[in-house]
mmCIF file of C-alpha atoms and ligand atoms in Angstrom:
data_model
loop_
_atom_site.group_PDB
_atom_site.id
_atom_site.type_symbol
_atom_site.label_atom_id
_atom_site.label_comp_id
_atom_site.label_asym_id
_atom_site.label_seq_id
_atom_site.Cartn_x
_atom_site.Cartn_y
_atom_site.Cartn_z
ATOM 1 C CA MET A 1 -32.772 25.197 -1.905
ATOM 2 C CA ARG A 2 -29.298 25.836 -2.963
ATOM 3 C CA PRO A 3 -27.683 22.384 -3.250
ATOM 4 C CA ARG A 4 -30.490 21.406 -5.563
ATOM 5 C CA ARG A 5 -29.403 24.353 -7.971
ATOM 6 C CA LEU A 6 -25.866 23.353 -7.474
ATOM 7 C CA LEU A 7 -26.355 19.611 -8.376
ATOM 8 C CA PHE A 8 -28.549 20.906 -11.361
ATOM 9 C CA LEU A 9 -25.485 22.956 -12.799
ATOM 10 C CA LEU A 10 -23.271 19.996 -12.282
ATOM 11 C CA LEU A 11 -25.420 17.721 -14.273
ATOM 12 C CA LEU A 12 -26.026 20.668 -16.844
ATOM 13 C CA LEU A 13 -22.395 20.601 -17.247
ATOM 14 C CA TYR A 14 -22.216 16.737 -18.118
ATOM 15 C CA HIS A 15 -24.908 17.485 -20.630
ATOM 16 C CA ARG A 16 -22.844 20.202 -22.574
ATOM 17 C CA THR A 17 -19.888 17.973 -22.218
ATOM 18 C CA TRP A 18 -21.480 15.085 -24.087
ATOM 19 C CA ALA A 19 -24.020 16.576 -26.093
ATOM 20 C CA GLU A 20 -23.518 15.811 -29.898
ATOM 21 C CA PRO A 21 -25.819 15.327 -32.880
ATOM 22 C CA VAL A 22 -26.985 11.947 -33.111
ATOM 23 C CA ALA A 23 -25.591 10.198 -35.911
ATOM 24 C CA PRO A 24 -27.053 6.774 -37.100
ATOM 25 C CA SER A 25 -24.482 3.992 -36.220
ATOM 26 C CA PRO A 26 -24.456 0.235 -36.653
ATOM 27 C CA LEU A 27 -25.031 -1.862 -33.603
ATOM 28 C CA PRO A 28 -21.438 -2.916 -31.821
ATOM 29 C CA ALA A 29 -20.262 -6.322 -32.508
ATOM 30 C CA GLU A 30 -19.669 -6.474 -28.437
ATOM 31 C CA SER A 31 -21.019 -4.687 -25.719
ATOM 32 C CA GLN A 32 -19.445 -1.351 -25.189
ATOM 33 C CA LEU A 33 -19.220 0.529 -21.820
ATOM 34 C CA PHE A 34 -18.562 4.413 -21.295
ATOM 35 C CA GLN A 35 -18.066 5.444 -17.670
ATOM 36 C CA VAL A 36 -17.305 8.495 -15.852
ATOM 37 C CA LEU A 37 -15.698 8.187 -12.358
ATOM 38 C CA GLN A 38 -15.432 11.289 -10.150
ATOM 39 C CA THR A 39 -14.156 11.607 -6.636
ATOM 40 C CA PHE A 40 -14.371 14.295 -4.350
ATOM 41 C CA VAL A 41 -12.047 14.165 -1.288
ATOM 42 C CA LEU A 42 -13.141 16.667 1.663
ATOM 43 C CA PRO A 43 -10.501 16.643 4.183
ATOM 44 C CA SER A 44 -12.130 19.530 6.272
ATOM 45 C CA ALA A 45 -15.032 21.896 5.747
ATOM 46 C CA ASN A 46 -13.067 24.197 3.361
ATOM 47 C CA SER A 47 -10.768 22.028 1.394
ATOM 48 C CA THR A 48 -11.311 19.528 -1.532
ATOM 49 C CA GLU A 49 -9.284 17.404 -3.522
ATOM 50 C CA VAL A 50 -10.774 16.084 -6.934
ATOM 51 C CA ALA A 51 -10.053 13.363 -9.144
ATOM 52 C CA GLY A 52 -11.914 12.336 -12.162
ATOM 53 C CA GLU A 53 -11.730 10.159 -15.233
ATOM 54 C CA ALA A 54 -13.671 8.664 -18.130
ATOM 55 C CA VAL A 55 -13.406 5.202 -19.283
ATOM 56 C CA LEU A 56 -14.422 3.719 -22.844
ATOM 57 C CA ALA A 57 -14.034 -0.379 -22.551
ATOM 58 C CA ASP A 58 -10.922 -0.414 -20.511
ATOM 59 C CA MET A 59 -9.070 2.766 -22.118
ATOM 60 C CA LEU A 60 -8.686 5.766 -20.355
ATOM 61 C CA VAL A 61 -10.116 8.624 -22.497
ATOM 62 C CA TYR A 62 -10.462 11.711 -20.188
ATOM 63 C CA VAL A 63 -8.448 12.419 -17.377
ATOM 64 C CA LEU A 64 -8.979 15.465 -15.064
ATOM 65 C CA ASP A 65 -5.866 17.381 -13.934
ATOM 66 C CA GLN A 66 -5.977 17.290 -10.090
ATOM 67 C CA ASP A 67 -4.302 21.139 -10.056
ATOM 68 C CA THR A 68 -5.561 22.943 -12.981
ATOM 69 C CA TRP A 69 -8.889 20.916 -13.623
ATOM 70 C CA ASN A 70 -8.153 20.591 -17.210
ATOM 71 C CA LEU A 71 -9.334 17.695 -18.983
ATOM 72 C CA ARG A 72 -6.707 15.374 -20.554
ATOM 73 C CA ILE A 73 -7.798 13.912 -23.544
ATOM 74 C CA CYS A 74 -5.922 10.435 -23.845
ATOM 75 C CA TYR A 75 -6.296 9.592 -27.579
ATOM 76 C CA PRO A 76 -6.177 11.930 -30.429
ATOM 77 C CA TRP A 77 -9.591 10.548 -31.869
ATOM 78 C CA VAL A 78 -11.344 11.558 -28.831
ATOM 79 C CA HIS A 79 -10.962 15.002 -30.180
ATOM 80 C CA GLN A 80 -12.906 14.019 -33.182
ATOM 81 C CA ALA A 81 -15.672 12.504 -31.060
ATOM 82 C CA MET A 82 -16.112 15.409 -28.897
ATOM 83 C CA ALA A 83 -18.606 18.214 -30.172
ATOM 84 C CA GLU A 84 -16.828 20.198 -32.549
ATOM 85 C CA GLY A 85 -15.194 23.559 -32.010
ATOM 86 C CA ASP A 86 -16.254 24.147 -28.260
ATOM 87 C CA ILE A 87 -13.733 22.772 -26.188
ATOM 88 C CA GLU A 88 -12.701 25.871 -24.554
ATOM 89 C CA LYS A 89 -16.474 26.472 -23.757
ATOM 90 C CA ILE A 90 -16.947 22.887 -22.215
ATOM 91 C CA LEU A 91 -13.695 23.247 -19.912
ATOM 92 C CA SER A 92 -14.876 26.839 -18.703
ATOM 93 C CA SER A 93 -18.348 25.187 -17.816
ATOM 94 C CA PHE A 94 -16.606 22.070 -16.428
ATOM 95 C CA LYS A 95 -14.757 24.221 -13.776
ATOM 96 C CA THR A 96 -17.839 26.085 -12.896
ATOM 97 C CA GLY A 97 -19.842 22.835 -12.412
ATOM 98 C CA MET A 98 -16.890 21.505 -10.482
ATOM 99 C CA ARG A 99 -16.985 24.212 -8.051
ATOM 100 C CA ASN A 100 -20.664 24.185 -7.701
ATOM 101 C CA ALA A 101 -20.682 20.373 -7.031
ATOM 102 C CA ILE A 102 -17.875 20.797 -4.271
ATOM 103 C CA ARG A 103 -20.096 23.807 -2.696
ATOM 104 C CA PHE A 104 -23.091 21.267 -2.681
ATOM 105 C CA MET A 105 -21.196 18.438 -1.029
ATOM 106 C CA HIS A 106 -19.965 20.643 1.746
ATOM 107 C CA GLU A 107 -23.501 21.956 2.047
ATOM 108 C CA MET A 108 -25.061 18.320 2.410
ATOM 109 C CA ALA A 109 -22.199 17.322 5.044
ATOM 110 C CA LYS A 110 -22.849 20.381 7.019
ATOM 111 C CA GLU A 111 -26.564 19.937 7.105
ATOM 112 C CA VAL A 112 -26.335 16.253 8.765
ATOM 113 C CA ARG A 113 -23.322 17.266 10.841
ATOM 114 C CA ALA A 114 -21.039 14.664 9.064
ATOM 115 C CA GLU A 115 -17.467 14.277 10.359
ATOM 116 C CA TYR A 116 -14.748 14.927 8.142
ATOM 117 C CA PRO A 117 -12.713 13.596 5.989
ATOM 118 C CA MET A 118 -15.452 12.869 3.834
ATOM 119 C CA VAL A 119 -15.214 10.764 0.091
ATOM 120 C CA PHE A 120 -17.838 11.564 -2.400
ATOM 121 C CA GLN A 121 -17.944 9.505 -5.678
ATOM 122 C CA LEU A 122 -19.922 9.940 -8.713
ATOM 123 C CA HIS A 123 -20.275 6.815 -10.938
ATOM 124 C CA ALA A 124 -22.295 7.192 -14.140
ATOM 125 C CA GLY A 125 -22.066 5.617 -17.595
ATOM 126 C CA CYS A 126 -24.112 4.008 -20.337
ATOM 127 C CA GLU A 127 -23.622 0.589 -22.144
ATOM 128 C CA LEU A 128 -24.650 -0.579 -25.564
ATOM 129 C CA HIS A 129 -25.144 -4.333 -26.328
ATOM 130 C CA PRO A 130 -25.150 -5.980 -29.705
ATOM 131 C CA ASN A 131 -28.657 -7.127 -29.322
ATOM 132 C CA GLY A 132 -29.717 -3.214 -29.531
ATOM 133 C CA THR A 133 -30.393 -2.816 -25.766
ATOM 134 C CA ARG A 134 -28.852 -0.187 -23.858
ATOM 135 C CA HIS A 135 -28.137 0.058 -20.320
ATOM 136 C CA VAL A 136 -27.509 3.473 -18.194
ATOM 137 C CA PHE A 137 -26.627 4.021 -14.758
ATOM 138 C CA THR A 138 -25.771 7.025 -12.078
ATOM 139 C CA LYS A 139 -24.874 6.322 -8.624
ATOM 140 C CA ILE A 140 -23.496 8.619 -5.904
ATOM 141 C CA GLY A 141 -21.547 7.290 -3.138
ATOM 142 C CA GLU A 142 -19.544 8.315 0.095
ATOM 143 C CA GLY A 143 -16.916 6.602 1.802
ATOM 144 C CA GLY A 144 -16.828 3.838 -0.677
ATOM 145 C CA ARG A 145 -20.730 2.958 -0.204
ATOM 146 C CA ASP A 146 -23.567 3.992 -2.544
ATOM 147 C CA LEU A 147 -25.700 6.764 -1.219
ATOM 148 C CA VAL A 148 -28.162 7.081 -3.728
ATOM 149 C CA GLU A 149 -28.518 5.398 -7.395
ATOM 150 C CA TYR A 150 -31.128 6.581 -10.026
ATOM 151 C CA GLU A 151 -33.566 3.941 -11.156
ATOM 152 C CA VAL A 152 -34.848 5.032 -14.622
ATOM 153 C CA GLU A 153 -37.736 2.762 -14.878
ATOM 154 C CA ARG A 154 -39.135 4.091 -11.568
ATOM 155 C CA ARG A 155 -37.811 7.757 -12.207
ATOM 156 C CA TYR A 156 -36.502 7.595 -8.587
ATOM 157 C CA TRP A 157 -33.471 8.018 -6.648
ATOM 158 C CA ALA A 158 -33.136 4.865 -4.463
ATOM 159 C CA VAL A 159 -31.498 5.366 -1.122
ATOM 160 C CA GLN A 160 -28.864 2.902 -0.537
ATOM 161 C CA GLN A 161 -28.148 3.075 2.927
ATOM 162 C CA SER A 162 -30.196 4.131 5.979
ATOM 163 C CA THR A 163 -27.752 7.132 7.168
ATOM 164 C CA PRO A 164 -29.086 10.778 7.454
ATOM 165 C CA LEU A 165 -26.714 11.758 4.788
ATOM 166 C CA ALA A 166 -28.255 9.264 2.073
ATOM 167 C CA LYS A 167 -31.420 10.049 3.221
ATOM 168 C CA LEU A 168 -30.896 13.763 2.540
ATOM 169 C CA VAL A 169 -29.293 13.358 -0.377
ATOM 170 C CA GLY A 170 -32.163 10.935 -1.893
ATOM 171 C CA GLN A 171 -34.811 13.293 -0.612
ATOM 172 C CA SER A 172 -33.277 16.334 -2.222
ATOM 173 C CA LEU A 173 -32.701 14.881 -5.635
ATOM 174 C CA ASN A 174 -36.366 12.943 -5.633
ATOM 175 C CA GLY A 175 -37.839 16.574 -5.009
ATOM 176 C CA MET A 176 -36.297 17.667 -8.449
ATOM 177 C CA LEU A 177 -38.277 16.628 -11.446
ATOM 178 C CA ALA A 178 -36.016 18.740 -13.578
ATOM 179 C CA VAL A 179 -32.941 17.144 -12.335
ATOM 180 C CA LYS A 180 -34.429 13.762 -13.202
ATOM 181 C CA GLU A 181 -35.101 14.904 -16.592
ATOM 182 C CA MET A 182 -31.644 15.970 -16.859
ATOM 183 C CA VAL A 183 -30.350 12.682 -15.889
ATOM 184 C CA GLU A 184 -32.380 10.705 -18.303
ATOM 185 C CA HIS A 185 -31.398 13.197 -21.031
ATOM 186 C CA LEU A 186 -27.523 12.937 -20.213
ATOM 187 C CA LEU A 187 -27.905 9.174 -20.031
ATOM 188 C CA TYR A 188 -30.002 8.288 -23.056
ATOM 189 C CA LYS A 189 -28.989 11.049 -25.493
ATOM 190 C CA SER A 190 -25.736 12.554 -24.406
ATOM 191 C CA CYS A 191 -23.846 9.496 -22.882
ATOM 192 C CA LEU A 192 -25.070 7.114 -25.755
ATOM 193 C CA SER A 193 -24.079 9.144 -28.566
ATOM 194 C CA HIS A 194 -20.882 10.005 -27.186
ATOM 195 C CA LEU A 195 -20.641 6.319 -26.740
ATOM 196 C CA ARG A 196 -21.291 5.658 -30.414
ATOM 197 C CA ALA A 197 -19.073 8.519 -31.451
ATOM 198 C CA LEU A 198 -16.210 7.374 -29.440
ATOM 199 C CA CYS A 199 -16.712 3.718 -30.858
ATOM 200 C CA ARG A 200 -16.691 5.419 -34.550
ATOM 201 C CA HIS A 201 -13.634 7.336 -33.989
ATOM 202 C CA GLY A 202 -11.699 4.792 -31.937
ATOM 203 C CA ARG A 203 -12.546 1.752 -33.788
ATOM 204 C CA ALA A 204 -8.738 1.030 -34.490
ATOM 205 C CA ASP A 205 -7.749 1.187 -30.663
ATOM 206 C CA LEU A 206 -11.182 -0.645 -29.564
ATOM 207 C CA GLU A 207 -10.369 -3.870 -32.075
ATOM 208 C CA ARG A 208 -6.491 -3.751 -31.143
ATOM 209 C CA GLN A 209 -5.476 -7.192 -30.676
ATOM 210 C CA GLU A 210 -1.962 -8.202 -28.681
ATOM 211 C CA PRO A 211 -1.271 -11.955 -28.855
ATOM 212 C CA PRO A 212 -0.547 -13.649 -25.595
ATOM 213 C CA THR A 213 2.902 -15.126 -24.770
ATOM 214 C CA ALA A 214 3.122 -18.108 -22.156
ATOM 215 C CA THR A 215 5.639 -19.861 -20.173
ATOM 216 C CA VAL A 216 5.280 -22.684 -18.141
ATOM 217 C CA PHE A 217 7.551 -23.633 -14.845
ATOM 218 C CA ALA A 218 7.410 -25.709 -11.925
ATOM 219 C CA ARG A 219 7.681 -24.842 -8.068
ATOM 220 C CA THR A 220 8.098 -27.446 -5.387
ATOM 221 C CA ALA A 221 5.456 -27.006 -2.811
ATOM 222 C CA GLY A 222 6.558 -29.995 -0.457
ATOM 223 C CA PRO A 223 7.930 -33.594 -1.064
ATOM 224 C CA ALA A 224 4.910 -34.851 -2.576
ATOM 225 C CA GLN A 225 3.584 -31.583 -4.586
ATOM 226 C CA LEU A 226 4.820 -29.845 -7.503
ATOM 227 C CA LEU A 227 3.017 -26.629 -8.575
ATOM 228 C CA LEU A 228 2.723 -26.336 -12.444
ATOM 229 C CA VAL A 229 2.479 -22.504 -13.321
ATOM 230 C CA CYS A 230 1.525 -21.259 -16.622
ATOM 231 C CA ARG A 231 1.977 -17.470 -16.830
ATOM 232 C CA ILE A 232 0.305 -15.794 -19.621
ATOM 233 C CA THR A 233 0.874 -11.974 -20.679
ATOM 234 C CA GLY A 234 0.758 -9.368 -23.250
ATOM 235 C CA PHE A 235 -2.614 -10.257 -24.607
ATOM 236 C CA TYR A 236 -4.974 -7.793 -25.482
ATOM 237 C CA PRO A 237 -8.182 -7.619 -25.290
ATOM 238 C CA ARG A 238 -9.070 -9.240 -22.206
ATOM 239 C CA PRO A 239 -11.180 -11.978 -22.504
ATOM 240 C CA ILE A 240 -8.820 -15.341 -22.440
ATOM 241 C CA SER A 241 -9.391 -18.940 -21.884
ATOM 242 C CA VAL A 242 -6.566 -20.979 -20.066
ATOM 243 C CA ALA A 243 -6.738 -24.825 -19.677
ATOM 244 C CA TRP A 244 -4.448 -27.463 -18.460
ATOM 245 C CA LEU A 245 -4.018 -30.599 -20.446
ATOM 246 C CA ARG A 246 -3.037 -33.989 -18.971
ATOM 247 C CA ASP A 247 -1.838 -36.381 -21.498
ATOM 248 C CA GLY A 248 -4.061 -34.245 -23.834
ATOM 249 C CA HIS A 249 -7.108 -34.168 -22.109
ATOM 250 C CA GLU A 250 -8.518 -30.870 -20.319
ATOM 251 C CA VAL A 251 -7.983 -30.800 -16.631
ATOM 252 C CA PRO A 252 -11.602 -30.224 -15.152
ATOM 253 C CA PRO A 253 -11.780 -27.886 -12.461
ATOM 254 C CA GLY A 254 -11.140 -28.896 -9.120
ATOM 255 C CA PRO A 255 -8.920 -28.244 -5.919
ATOM 256 C CA ALA A 256 -5.860 -28.995 -8.211
ATOM 257 C CA LEU A 257 -6.498 -26.043 -10.721
ATOM 258 C CA ASN A 258 -6.221 -22.379 -9.732
ATOM 259 C CA THR A 259 -6.462 -19.606 -12.306
ATOM 260 C CA SER A 260 -6.031 -16.092 -11.311
ATOM 261 C CA ALA A 261 -7.922 -13.218 -11.967
ATOM 262 C CA VAL A 262 -6.961 -11.271 -15.313
ATOM 263 C CA LEU A 263 -4.688 -8.300 -14.193
ATOM 264 C CA PRO A 264 -3.752 -5.278 -16.259
ATOM 265 C CA ASN A 265 -0.342 -4.542 -17.321
ATOM 266 C CA ALA A 266 1.456 -0.904 -17.424
ATOM 267 C CA ASP A 267 1.256 -0.968 -21.281
ATOM 268 C CA LEU A 268 -2.818 -1.622 -21.514
ATOM 269 C CA THR A 269 -2.156 -5.369 -22.208
ATOM 270 C CA TYR A 270 -3.320 -7.977 -19.604
ATOM 271 C CA GLN A 271 -1.775 -10.822 -17.712
ATOM 272 C CA VAL A 272 -3.189 -13.896 -16.142
ATOM 273 C CA TYR A 273 -1.774 -17.349 -14.348
ATOM 274 C CA SER A 274 -2.824 -20.744 -13.779
ATOM 275 C CA VAL A 275 -1.438 -23.097 -11.435
ATOM 276 C CA LEU A 276 -1.985 -26.917 -11.345
ATOM 277 C CA THR A 277 -0.952 -28.989 -8.237
ATOM 278 C CA VAL A 278 0.462 -32.365 -9.425
ATOM 279 C CA ALA A 279 2.614 -35.232 -7.812
ATOM 280 C CA PRO A 280 6.321 -34.987 -8.924
ATOM 281 C CA ARG A 281 7.205 -37.703 -11.419
ATOM 282 C CA ASP A 282 3.737 -38.999 -12.025
ATOM 283 C CA GLY A 283 4.456 -40.189 -15.317
ATOM 284 C CA HIS A 284 1.827 -37.693 -16.973
ATOM 285 C CA SER A 285 2.472 -35.139 -19.625
ATOM 286 C CA TYR A 286 1.253 -31.675 -18.966
ATOM 287 C CA ALA A 287 0.696 -28.468 -21.274
ATOM 288 C CA CYS A 288 -1.069 -25.258 -20.799
ATOM 289 C CA ARG A 289 -3.448 -24.427 -23.364
ATOM 290 C CA VAL A 290 -4.377 -20.665 -24.206
ATOM 291 C CA ARG A 291 -7.248 -19.391 -26.375
ATOM 292 C CA HIS A 292 -7.500 -15.721 -27.234
ATOM 293 C CA ARG A 293 -9.177 -13.698 -30.005
ATOM 294 C CA SER A 294 -5.640 -12.492 -31.342
ATOM 295 C CA LEU A 295 -5.054 -16.149 -32.109
ATOM 296 C CA GLY A 296 -7.885 -16.941 -34.274
ATOM 297 C CA THR A 297 -8.978 -20.639 -34.264
ATOM 298 C CA ARG A 298 -5.504 -21.848 -33.116
ATOM 299 C CA SER A 299 -4.466 -22.104 -29.737
ATOM 300 C CA LEU A 300 -1.290 -21.836 -28.057
ATOM 301 C CA LEU A 301 0.213 -24.950 -26.417
ATOM 302 C CA VAL A 302 3.181 -24.910 -24.159
ATOM 303 C CA PRO A 303 4.187 -28.194 -22.717
ATOM 304 C CA TRP A 304 5.892 -28.637 -19.452
ATOM 305 C CA GLU A 305 9.407 -30.063 -19.749
ATOM 306 C CA ASN A 306 9.754 -32.892 -17.712
ATOM 307 C CA PRO A 307 12.959 -32.945 -15.380
ATOM 308 C CA THR A 308 13.890 -36.392 -16.715
ATOM 309 C CA VAL A 309 16.069 -34.464 -19.167
ATOM 310 C CA THR A 310 18.255 -33.282 -16.343
ATOM 311 C CA PRO A 311 20.590 -36.427 -16.527
ATOM 312 C CA THR A 312 21.076 -36.066 -20.162
ATOM 313 C CA VAL A 313 22.174 -32.234 -19.638
ATOM 314 C CA VAL A 314 24.791 -33.383 -16.718
ATOM 315 C CA VAL A 315 26.212 -36.181 -18.911
ATOM 316 C CA VAL A 316 26.602 -33.672 -21.750
ATOM 317 C CA LEU A 317 28.283 -31.298 -19.400
ATOM 318 C CA VAL A 318 30.499 -33.717 -18.221
ATOM 319 C CA VAL A 319 31.581 -34.759 -21.646
ATOM 320 C CA LEU A 320 32.186 -30.927 -22.351
ATOM 321 C CA LEU A 321 34.437 -30.271 -19.530
ATOM 322 C CA LEU A 322 36.565 -33.433 -20.155
ATOM 323 C CA ALA A 323 37.069 -32.251 -23.663
ATOM 324 C CA VAL A 324 38.158 -28.661 -22.644
ATOM 325 C CA ALA A 325 40.489 -30.267 -19.971
ATOM 326 C CA ILE A 326 41.933 -32.432 -22.591
ATOM 327 C CA ALA A 327 42.404 -29.628 -25.130
ATOM 328 C CA ILE A 328 43.868 -27.318 -22.321
ATOM 329 C CA GLY A 329 46.235 -30.302 -21.207
ATOM 330 C CA ALA A 330 47.346 -30.798 -24.826
ATOM 331 C CA ALA A 331 48.103 -27.160 -25.357
ATOM 332 C CA TRP A 332 50.115 -26.912 -22.253
ATOM 333 C CA TRP A 333 52.209 -29.895 -23.044
ATOM 334 C CA TRP A 334 52.980 -28.655 -26.563
ATOM 335 C CA ARG A 335 53.976 -25.429 -25.111
ATOM 336 C CA TYR A 336 56.091 -26.786 -22.452
ATOM 337 C CA ARG A 337 58.027 -28.780 -24.971
ATOM 338 C CA ARG A 338 58.398 -25.775 -27.415
ATOM 339 C CA GLY A 339 59.228 -23.341 -24.694
ATOM 340 C CA ALA A 340 61.777 -25.936 -22.699
ATOM 341 C CA VAL A 341 64.998 -23.857 -23.903
ATOM 342 C CA SER A 342 63.808 -20.353 -23.085
ATOM 343 C CA ARG A 343 62.403 -21.427 -19.786
ATOM 344 C CA ARG A 344 65.846 -22.792 -18.803
ATOM 345 C CA ASP A 345 67.331 -19.216 -19.729
ATOM 346 C CA VAL A 346 64.544 -17.489 -17.435
ATOM 347 C CA GLN A 347 65.653 -19.892 -14.474
ATOM 348 C CA GLU A 348 69.318 -19.078 -14.989
ATOM 349 C CA SER A 349 68.381 -15.310 -15.012
ATOM 350 C CA LEU A 350 66.479 -16.019 -11.942
ATOM 351 C CA VAL A 351 69.403 -17.251 -10.064
HETATM 352 C C1 LIG B 401 -29.237 -8.194 -24.493
HETATM 353 O O1 LIG B 401 -27.749 -8.461 -24.069
HETATM 354 C C2 LIG B 401 -27.409 -8.278 -23.021
HETATM 355 C C3 LIG B 401 -25.730 -8.254 -22.606
HETATM 356 O O2 LIG B 401 -25.548 -9.561 -23.452
HETATM 357 C C4 LIG B 401 -28.308 -8.928 -22.040
HETATM 358 O O3 LIG B 401 -27.864 -8.663 -20.671
HETATM 359 C C5 LIG B 401 -29.691 -8.715 -22.123
HETATM 360 O O4 LIG B 401 -30.617 -9.669 -21.714
HETATM 361 C C6 LIG B 401 -29.984 -8.898 -23.616
HETATM 362 N N1 LIG B 401 -31.586 -8.435 -24.067
HETATM 363 C C7 LIG B 401 -32.130 -9.164 -24.607
HETATM 364 C C8 LIG B 401 -33.709 -8.356 -25.061
HETATM 365 O O5 LIG B 401 -32.146 -9.801 -25.527
HETATM 366 C C1 LIG B 402 -6.130 -20.377 -5.437
HETATM 367 O O1 LIG B 402 -5.346 -19.277 -5.212
HETATM 368 C C2 LIG B 402 -5.647 -18.264 -4.234
HETATM 369 C C3 LIG B 402 -4.524 -17.155 -4.100
HETATM 370 O O2 LIG B 402 -3.408 -17.675 -3.994
HETATM 371 C C4 LIG B 402 -6.078 -18.844 -3.074
HETATM 372 O O3 LIG B 402 -6.538 -17.941 -2.032
HETATM 373 C C5 LIG B 402 -7.159 -20.115 -3.209
HETATM 374 O O4 LIG B 402 -7.313 -20.590 -1.929
HETATM 375 C C6 LIG B 402 -6.571 -20.833 -4.126
HETATM 376 N N1 LIG B 402 -7.649 -21.825 -4.394
HETATM 377 C C7 LIG B 402 -7.511 -23.071 -4.565
HETATM 378 C C8 LIG B 402 -8.774 -23.900 -5.002
HETATM 379 O O5 LIG B 402 -6.583 -23.849 -4.384
#
């Protein structure tokens, strides 16, 4: 069956891309994940748009150019991690594999008389844990839902939905022992060794630390509600701990406390915010406390400046304004007296 051969070629391509001699490496200090995401948009039976990327931890390391199908390598050290000297060969096999994969998908769609547009997705990767265990996965999806997932222990493509397409893909793949062996080889050998190589060469970027900056401000949410907002941004890596202190004690989780998901910034740092609902002028002091790897054992403490300072500010401003008015008045008086004669001259000439 032609689709089987085509998928085999696709997998072979991944094998070639990631194959590299296994070098002994120490276990990572934290879990490391390398994953490949590829999307094939099939608007009609004879057109296809392709997008693809590979991600190490949260760093984009390879991006597929949609027009040329060339792989863009996002960090210089990725070149060192790749198998040496055969980049051109890898790229040429990659394009052949892509063409075959696209033909395969169209043939699958045709066989089940699926309606266009269709969107196929491939998600595969491997993960290394500090305790030495490894986790690998390969999933194929369509339209945002998994079609099949490879279960390594059972050596079986498990169908993830009861549609004719999922059944056909699962059935086709399960009939091919060579493909299973290839997938296992790709995941357990090629992917894991490439992950180790990427971690070795990309250590400086993986271990990059950017300290967070935090600001606290208040928003009125009604006559009896004040929202204290703590906005933390510019930090890397992603894990962070945010808490509110009331009179120096941590506010426990509850309906008054709401912390957002950690969101990426454009510069590969992260941001998060936390909102605490309080009653205005409740007599307590509040502070936002941030803990992050970049801060070591210290924590960042940002107190909320209570608006009771406002009257002081107003008094200072009034005093300043008065002083300025007096100074202007004195200067005017001095000039008036000094210029009295010349002003009389001006008045005469105007008449
Ligand atoms: C190893 O670590 C991973 C991730 O922390 C965990 O999910 C897994 O259960 C651990 N395995 C063993 C055998 O301790
Ligand atoms: C937290 O904020 C989110 C988004 O604004 C909101 O949907 C959710 O209901 C809030 N949760 C609580 C406990 O206030």
